[in-house]
Amino acid sequence: MKWLCLPHGFYTFLPTLLATLGWFATLTEDGCNYAILEGAMVTEITTNPDLPFLEVGLNRYREASLKDDDTWEIDYNQLCKYYNEDIVNIDGVWKFSKMMSFLALVFAGAASEYLEMGWLGATHSDSVQITILFLACNKYVPQQ
């Protein structure tokens, strides 16, 4: 059996698959779990002196909660909280990094779509027909 749209084998599909899955993974993040923050800044951000750590991101943070066995854990079902801008200084560098993060997400999505169109054999004018091409390429062609 040979793939109709993959004449060089399945390995040409791997960069496209990895780029697309990586892009989808960034879309599903909630944006508040990039790093763990410990120390005096935790009390300054939350005004709660009992919290040992936070999970922080560019836009929001998530607080740890005390479990029944006296351990602190992050509950990923709880919502992220926005930073209080009266306490946290969101300066120009922070805003620039937010902007660059958004642009990276946009360009990564565009690059993964470009790779998908490339391995499907589509040109720029064929971008509307991506779904049709994908369905047509999912058939096996018997080798002769």
GROMACS .gro file of N, CA, C and O in nm, residues 13-112:
model
  400
   13PHE      N    1   0.534   1.386   0.641
   13PHE     CA    2   0.417   1.436   0.714
   13PHE      C    3   0.451   1.474   0.858
   13PHE      O    4   0.381   1.554   0.920
   14LEU      N    5   0.558   1.420   0.915
   14LEU     CA    6   0.591   1.443   1.056
   14LEU      C    7   0.614   1.590   1.092
   14LEU      O    8   0.561   1.635   1.194
   15PRO      N    9   0.692   1.670   1.016
   15PRO     CA   10   0.706   1.811   1.054
   15PRO      C   11   0.573   1.886   1.056
   15PRO      O   12   0.548   1.968   1.144
   16THR      N   13   0.488   1.855   0.960
   16THR     CA   14   0.356   1.917   0.957
   16THR      C   15   0.274   1.877   1.077
   16THR      O   16   0.210   1.962   1.142
   17LEU      N   17   0.276   1.750   1.110
   17LEU     CA   18   0.199   1.702   1.225
   17LEU      C   19   0.249   1.764   1.355
   17LEU      O   20   0.170   1.812   1.437
   18LEU      N   21   0.381   1.767   1.375
   18LEU     CA   22   0.436   1.824   1.498
   18LEU      C   23   0.410   1.974   1.508
   18LEU      O   24   0.377   2.024   1.616
   19ALA      N   25   0.422   2.047   1.397
   19ALA     CA   26   0.395   2.191   1.400
   19ALA      C   27   0.248   2.218   1.432
   19ALA      O   28   0.217   2.306   1.513
   20THR      N   29   0.160   2.142   1.374
   20THR     CA   30   0.017   2.164   1.399
   20THR      C   31  -0.021   2.125   1.541
   20THR      O   32  -0.095   2.198   1.608
   21LEU      N   33   0.029   2.014   1.591
   21LEU     CA   34  -0.002   1.974   1.728
   21LEU      C   35   0.057   2.072   1.830
   21LEU      O   36  -0.006   2.102   1.932
   22GLY      N   37   0.176   2.124   1.803
   22GLY     CA   38   0.234   2.224   1.891
   22GLY      C   39   0.152   2.351   1.894
   22GLY      O   40   0.133   2.412   1.999
   23TRP      N   41   0.101   2.390   1.778
   23TRP     CA   42   0.018   2.510   1.771
   23TRP      C   43  -0.113   2.488   1.845
   23TRP      O   44  -0.158   2.574   1.919
   24PHE      N   45  -0.174   2.371   1.828
   24PHE     CA   46  -0.298   2.341   1.901
   24PHE      C   47  -0.273   2.338   2.052
   24PHE      O   48  -0.358   2.379   2.130
   25ALA      N   49  -0.156   2.290   2.094
   25ALA     CA   50  -0.126   2.286   2.237
   25ALA      C   51  -0.118   2.426   2.295
   25ALA      O   52  -0.161   2.450   2.408
   26THR      N   53  -0.065   2.522   2.219
   26THR     CA   54  -0.059   2.659   2.271
   26THR      C   55  -0.196   2.722   2.275
   26THR      O   56  -0.221   2.809   2.357
   27LEU      N   57  -0.286   2.679   2.189
   27LEU     CA   58  -0.422   2.735   2.192
   27LEU      C   59  -0.501   2.687   2.313
   27LEU      O   60  -0.592   2.756   2.359
   28THR      N   61  -0.468   2.571   2.365
   28THR     CA   62  -0.544   2.516   2.477
   28THR      C   63  -0.490   2.556   2.613
   28THR      O   64  -0.552   2.525   2.714
   29GLU      N   65  -0.377   2.626   2.618
   29GLU     CA   66  -0.323   2.669   2.746
   29GLU      C   67  -0.409   2.781   2.805
   29GLU      O   68  -0.470   2.858   2.732
   30ASP      N   69  -0.412   2.787   2.937
   30ASP     CA   70  -0.489   2.894   3.000
   30ASP      C   71  -0.403   3.015   3.033
   30ASP      O   72  -0.455   3.118   3.074
   31GLY      N   73  -0.273   3.008   3.016
   31GLY     CA   74  -0.187   3.124   3.028
   31GLY      C   75  -0.145   3.162   3.168
   31GLY      O   76  -0.092   3.269   3.189
   32CYS      N   77  -0.169   3.076   3.265
   32CYS     CA   78  -0.129   3.115   3.401
   32CYS      C   79  -0.042   3.008   3.467
   32CYS      O   80  -0.038   2.999   3.588
   33ASN      N   81   0.027   2.929   3.390
   33ASN     CA   82   0.109   2.823   3.449
   33ASN      C   83   0.243   2.810   3.379
   33ASN      O   84   0.286   2.702   3.345
   34TYR      N   85   0.312   2.922   3.360
   34TYR     CA   86   0.442   2.917   3.295
   34TYR      C   87   0.557   2.894   3.392
   34TYR      O   88   0.657   2.836   3.357
   35ALA      N   89   0.542   2.944   3.515
   35ALA     CA   90   0.651   2.932   3.612
   35ALA      C   91   0.593   2.927   3.753
   35ALA      O   92   0.478   2.966   3.776
   36ILE      N   93   0.673   2.878   3.846
   36ILE     CA   94   0.634   2.875   3.987
   36ILE      C   95   0.707   2.988   4.058
   36ILE      O   96   0.829   3.000   4.046
   37LEU      N   97   0.632   3.070   4.129
   37LEU     CA   98   0.687   3.183   4.201
   37LEU      C   99   0.679   3.154   4.350
   37LEU      O  100   0.574   3.118   4.401
   38GLU      N  101   0.792   3.169   4.419
   38GLU     CA  102   0.799   3.149   4.564
   38GLU      C  103   0.859   3.273   4.628
   38GLU      O  104   0.925   3.352   4.562
   39GLY      N  105   0.837   3.289   4.757
   39GLY     CA  106   0.901   3.397   4.831
   39GLY      C  107   0.807   3.512   4.863
   39GLY      O  108   0.684   3.499   4.863
   40ALA      N  109   0.868   3.627   4.889
   40ALA     CA  110   0.792   3.743   4.936
   40ALA      C  111   0.697   3.798   4.830
   40ALA      O  112   0.594   3.858   4.864
   41MET      N  113   0.728   3.779   4.702
   41MET     CA  114   0.640   3.828   4.596
   41MET      C  115   0.503   3.762   4.600
   41MET      O  116   0.404   3.821   4.558
   42VAL      N  117   0.494   3.638   4.649
   42VAL     CA  118   0.365   3.569   4.659
   42VAL      C  119   0.271   3.646   4.750
   42VAL      O  120   0.155   3.669   4.718
   43THR      N  121   0.323   3.691   4.863
   43THR     CA  122   0.241   3.766   4.958
   43THR      C  123   0.204   3.902   4.900
   43THR      O  124   0.091   3.949   4.920
   44GLU      N  125   0.294   3.964   4.827
   44GLU     CA  126   0.264   4.093   4.767
   44GLU      C  127   0.155   4.083   4.662
   44GLU      O  128   0.068   4.169   4.653
   45ILE      N  129   0.157   3.977   4.581
   45ILE     CA  130   0.058   3.963   4.474
   45ILE      C  131  -0.078   3.925   4.531
   45ILE      O  132  -0.181   3.979   4.490
   46THR      N  133  -0.080   3.832   4.626
   46THR     CA  134  -0.208   3.777   4.673
   46THR      C  135  -0.257   3.838   4.803
   46THR      O  136  -0.372   3.817   4.838
   47THR      N  137  -0.173   3.906   4.876
   47THR     CA  138  -0.201   3.957   5.011
   47THR      C  139  -0.240   3.845   5.108
   47THR      O  140  -0.311   3.868   5.204
   48ASN      N  141  -0.194   3.725   5.081
   48ASN     CA  142  -0.218   3.610   5.168
   48ASN      C  143  -0.081   3.558   5.213
   48ASN      O  144  -0.010   3.497   5.133
   49PRO      N  145  -0.042   3.579   5.339
   49PRO     CA  146   0.092   3.537   5.383
   49PRO      C  147   0.109   3.386   5.397
   49PRO      O  148   0.221   3.338   5.413
   50ASP      N  149   0.001   3.309   5.390
   50ASP     CA  150   0.010   3.164   5.409
   50ASP      C  151   0.046   3.088   5.282
   50ASP      O  152   0.089   2.972   5.290
   51LEU      N  153   0.027   3.147   5.165
   51LEU     CA  154   0.054   3.076   5.040
   51LEU      C  155   0.204   3.058   5.019
   51LEU      O  156   0.279   3.155   5.024
   52PRO      N  157   0.250   2.934   4.994
   52PRO     CA  158   0.393   2.913   4.973
   52PRO      C  159   0.439   2.943   4.830
   52PRO      O  160   0.554   2.977   4.808
   53PHE      N  161   0.349   2.928   4.731
   53PHE     CA  162   0.389   2.950   4.592
   53PHE      C  163   0.268   2.979   4.505
   53PHE      O  164   0.154   2.955   4.545
   54LEU      N  165   0.295   3.030   4.386
   54LEU     CA  166   0.195   3.055   4.283
   54LEU      C  167   0.245   2.999   4.151
   54LEU      O  168   0.364   2.987   4.130
   55GLU      N  169   0.153   2.967   4.062
   55GLU     CA  170   0.189   2.942   3.924
   55GLU      C  171   0.155   3.069   3.848
   55GLU      O  172   0.040   3.114   3.851
   56VAL      N  173   0.254   3.127   3.782
   56VAL     CA  174   0.234   3.256   3.718
   56VAL      C  175   0.254   3.246   3.568
   56VAL      O  176   0.325   3.159   3.518
   57GLY      N  177   0.187   3.336   3.497
   57GLY     CA  178   0.200   3.348   3.353
   57GLY      C  179   0.210   3.495   3.315
   57GLY      O  180   0.222   3.582   3.401
   58LEU      N  181   0.200   3.523   3.186
   58LEU     CA  182   0.210   3.661   3.141
   58LEU      C  183   0.088   3.743   3.179
   58LEU      O  184   0.099   3.862   3.207
   59ASN      N  185  -0.029   3.682   3.180
   59ASN     CA  186  -0.152   3.757   3.203
   59ASN      C  187  -0.218   3.730   3.337
   59ASN      O  188  -0.286   3.816   3.390
   60ARG      N  189  -0.200   3.610   3.390
   60ARG     CA  190  -0.273   3.570   3.510
   60ARG      C  191  -0.187   3.479   3.596
   60ARG      O  192  -0.080   3.437   3.556
   61TYR      N  193  -0.241   3.444   3.713
   61TYR     CA  194  -0.173   3.352   3.803
   61TYR      C  195  -0.276   3.258   3.867
   61TYR      O  196  -0.396   3.284   3.865
   62ARG      N  197  -0.227   3.149   3.921
   62ARG     CA  198  -0.313   3.051   3.989
   62ARG      C  199  -0.256   3.025   4.127
   62ARG      O  200  -0.137   3.003   4.142
   63GLU      N  201  -0.344   3.026   4.228
   63GLU     CA  202  -0.301   3.006   4.366
   63GLU      C  203  -0.301   2.858   4.403
   63GLU      O  204  -0.382   2.781   4.354
   64ALA      N  205  -0.211   2.823   4.493
   64ALA     CA  206  -0.209   2.688   4.549
   64ALA      C  207  -0.317   2.678   4.656
   64ALA      O  208  -0.359   2.778   4.714
   65SER      N  209  -0.364   2.557   4.681
   65SER     CA  210  -0.465   2.536   4.786
   65SER      C  211  -0.417   2.426   4.879
   65SER      O  212  -0.346   2.333   4.839
   66LEU      N  213  -0.457   2.436   5.003
   66LEU     CA  214  -0.417   2.340   5.106
   66LEU      C  215  -0.510   2.220   5.101
   66LEU      O  216  -0.632   2.233   5.111
   67LYS      N  217  -0.453   2.102   5.087
   67LYS     CA  218  -0.532   1.979   5.081
   67LYS      C  219  -0.550   1.920   5.221
   67LYS      O  220  -0.495   1.970   5.319
   68ASP      N  221  -0.627   1.813   5.230
   68ASP     CA  222  -0.659   1.752   5.359
   68ASP      C  223  -0.536   1.697   5.431
   68ASP      O  224  -0.532   1.692   5.553
   69ASP      N  225  -0.435   1.654   5.356
   69ASP     CA  226  -0.315   1.596   5.419
   69ASP      C  227  -0.206   1.701   5.444
   69ASP      O  228  -0.089   1.669   5.452
   70ASP      N  229  -0.245   1.827   5.457
   70ASP     CA  230  -0.157   1.940   5.487
   70ASP      C  231  -0.045   1.960   5.384
   70ASP      O  232   0.068   1.994   5.417
   71THR      N  233  -0.078   1.938   5.257
   71THR     CA  234   0.016   1.967   5.149
   71THR      C  235  -0.047   2.072   5.058
   71THR      O  236  -0.170   2.077   5.041
   72TRP      N  237   0.037   2.155   5.000
   72TRP     CA  238  -0.009   2.258   4.907
   72TRP      C  239  -0.001   2.204   4.765
   72TRP      O  240   0.101   2.151   4.724
   73GLU      N  241  -0.111   2.216   4.692
   73GLU     CA  242  -0.116   2.169   4.554
   73GLU      C  243  -0.191   2.270   4.468
   73GLU      O  244  -0.271   2.347   4.519
   74ILE      N  245  -0.163   2.264   4.339
   74ILE     CA  246  -0.235   2.348   4.244
   74ILE      C  247  -0.356   2.270   4.193
   74ILE      O  248  -0.343   2.157   4.147
   75ASP      N  249  -0.472   2.331   4.205
   75ASP     CA  250  -0.594   2.272   4.151
   75ASP      C  251  -0.617   2.333   4.014
   75ASP      O  252  -0.650   2.452   4.002
   76TYR      N  253  -0.598   2.254   3.910
   76TYR     CA  254  -0.608   2.307   3.774
   76TYR      C  255  -0.751   2.328   3.730
   76TYR      O  256  -0.775   2.376   3.620
   77ASN      N  257  -0.848   2.295   3.813
   77ASN     CA  258  -0.988   2.323   3.782
   77ASN      C  259  -1.028   2.464   3.826
   77ASN      O  260  -1.132   2.513   3.783
   78GLN      N  261  -0.950   2.525   3.913
   78GLN     CA  262  -0.984   2.660   3.956
   78GLN      C  263  -0.941   2.760   3.849
   78GLN      O  264  -0.849   2.737   3.772
   79LEU      N  265  -1.012   2.872   3.845
   79LEU     CA  266  -0.984   2.973   3.745
   79LEU      C  267  -0.859   3.053   3.779
   79LEU      O  268  -0.823   3.067   3.895
   80CYS      N  269  -0.796   3.104   3.676
   80CYS     CA  270  -0.680   3.191   3.695
   80CYS      C  271  -0.728   3.329   3.738
   80CYS      O  272  -0.837   3.372   3.702
   81LYS      N  273  -0.643   3.399   3.810
   81LYS     CA  274  -0.675   3.533   3.856
   81LYS      C  275  -0.587   3.633   3.783
   81LYS      O  276  -0.470   3.607   3.757
   82TYR      N  277  -0.645   3.749   3.753
   82TYR     CA  278  -0.568   3.855   3.688
   82TYR      C  279  -0.483   3.928   3.791
   82TYR      O  280  -0.520   3.938   3.908
   83TYR      N  281  -0.371   3.979   3.746
   83TYR     CA  282  -0.284   4.055   3.835
   83TYR      C  283  -0.350   4.187   3.872
   83TYR      O  284  -0.414   4.251   3.789
   84ASN      N  285  -0.334   4.227   3.996
   84ASN     CA  286  -0.379   4.358   4.040
   84ASN      C  287  -0.274   4.459   3.996
   84ASN      O  288  -0.161   4.459   4.046
   85GLU      N  289  -0.308   4.545   3.901
   85GLU     CA  290  -0.210   4.638   3.845
   85GLU      C  291  -0.170   4.747   3.942
   85GLU      O  292  -0.076   4.822   3.916
   86ASP      N  293  -0.241   4.760   4.055
   86ASP     CA  294  -0.197   4.854   4.158
   86ASP      C  295  -0.077   4.798   4.234
   86ASP      O  296   0.001   4.874   4.291
   87ILE      N  297  -0.064   4.666   4.236
   87ILE     CA  298   0.045   4.601   4.309
   87ILE      C  299   0.157   4.557   4.214
   87ILE      O  300   0.274   4.580   4.240
   88VAL      N  301   0.120   4.494   4.105
   88VAL     CA  302   0.218   4.440   4.009
   88VAL      C  303   0.243   4.545   3.901
   88VAL      O  304   0.150   4.592   3.837
   89ASN      N  305   0.368   4.581   3.884
   89ASN     CA  306   0.406   4.681   3.784
   89ASN      C  307   0.418   4.614   3.647
   89ASN      O  308   0.519   4.549   3.619
   90ILE      N  309   0.317   4.630   3.564
   90ILE     CA  310   0.320   4.576   3.428
   90ILE      C  311   0.378   4.686   3.340
   90ILE      O  312   0.306   4.774   3.293
   91ASP      N  313   0.509   4.680   3.317
   91ASP     CA  314   0.579   4.785   3.245
   91ASP      C  315   0.584   4.758   3.095
   91ASP      O  316   0.519   4.666   3.044
   92GLY      N  317   0.661   4.837   3.024
   92GLY     CA  318   0.670   4.825   2.880
   92GLY      C  319   0.730   4.693   2.833
   92GLY      O  320   0.689   4.639   2.731
   93VAL      N  321   0.826   4.642   2.906
   93VAL     CA  322   0.888   4.514   2.870
   93VAL      C  323   0.785   4.402   2.881
   93VAL      O  324   0.777   4.313   2.796
   94TRP      N  325   0.704   4.405   2.986
   94TRP     CA  326   0.600   4.303   3.006
   94TRP      C  327   0.498   4.310   2.893
   94TRP      O  328   0.459   4.209   2.836
   95LYS      N  329   0.455   4.432   2.858
   95LYS     CA  330   0.357   4.448   2.750
   95LYS      C  331   0.416   4.406   2.616
   95LYS      O  332   0.346   4.346   2.534
   96PHE      N  333   0.545   4.435   2.595
   96PHE     CA  334   0.611   4.393   2.471
   96PHE      C  335   0.618   4.240   2.463
   96PHE      O  336   0.597   4.183   2.356
   97SER      N  337   0.646   4.174   2.575
   97SER     CA  338   0.651   4.027   2.573
   97SER      C  339   0.513   3.968   2.548
   97SER      O  340   0.501   3.865   2.481
   98LYS      N  341   0.407   4.031   2.599
   98LYS     CA  342   0.271   3.985   2.568
   98LYS      C  343   0.243   3.997   2.418
   98LYS      O  344   0.185   3.907   2.357
   99MET      N  345   0.285   4.110   2.360
   99MET     CA  346   0.262   4.132   2.218
   99MET      C  347   0.340   4.029   2.134
   99MET      O  348   0.287   3.972   2.039
  100MET      N  349   0.465   4.003   2.172
  100MET     CA  350   0.546   3.906   2.099
  100MET      C  351   0.491   3.764   2.114
  100MET      O  352   0.495   3.685   2.021
  101SER      N  353   0.436   3.734   2.230
  101SER     CA  354   0.374   3.604   2.251
  101SER      C  355   0.254   3.586   2.158
  101SER      O  356   0.235   3.479   2.098
  102PHE      N  357   0.174   3.690   2.145
  102PHE     CA  358   0.059   3.682   2.055
  102PHE      C  359   0.103   3.668   1.911
  102PHE      O  360   0.050   3.586   1.836
  103LEU      N  361   0.203   3.748   1.868
  103LEU     CA  362   0.251   3.739   1.731
  103LEU      C  363   0.312   3.602   1.701
  103LEU      O  364   0.296   3.549   1.591
  104ALA      N  365   0.382   3.545   1.798
  104ALA     CA  366   0.438   3.411   1.778
  104ALA      C  367   0.327   3.309   1.759
  104ALA      O  368   0.339   3.218   1.675
  105LEU      N  369   0.218   3.323   1.833
  105LEU     CA  370   0.104   3.232   1.817
  105LEU      C  371   0.043   3.246   1.678
  105LEU      O  372   0.012   3.147   1.612
  106VAL      N  373   0.028   3.369   1.631
  106VAL     CA  374  -0.030   3.392   1.498
  106VAL      C  375   0.061   3.337   1.389
  106VAL      O  376   0.016   3.266   1.298
  107PHE      N  377   0.192   3.367   1.397
  107PHE     CA  378   0.283   3.319   1.294
  107PHE      C  379   0.301   3.168   1.299
  107PHE      O  380   0.320   3.104   1.195
  108ALA      N  381   0.296   3.108   1.417
  108ALA     CA  382   0.305   2.962   1.426
  108ALA      C  383   0.183   2.897   1.362
  108ALA      O  384   0.195   2.795   1.293
  109GLY      N  385   0.067   2.955   1.383
  109GLY     CA  386  -0.053   2.903   1.318
  109GLY      C  387  -0.045   2.915   1.168
  109GLY      O  388  -0.081   2.823   1.093
  110ALA      N  389   0.004   3.030   1.120
  110ALA     CA  390   0.019   3.049   0.976
  110ALA      C  391   0.121   2.952   0.918
  110ALA      O  392   0.101   2.896   0.810
  111ALA      N  393   0.232   2.931   0.991
  111ALA     CA  394   0.334   2.838   0.941
  111ALA      C  395   0.283   2.695   0.937
  111ALA      O  396   0.311   2.621   0.842
  112SER      N  397   0.208   2.654   1.039
  112SER     CA  398   0.157   2.517   1.037
  112SER      C  399   0.054   2.500   0.925
  112SER      O  400   0.050   2.395   0.860
   0.00000   0.00000   0.00000
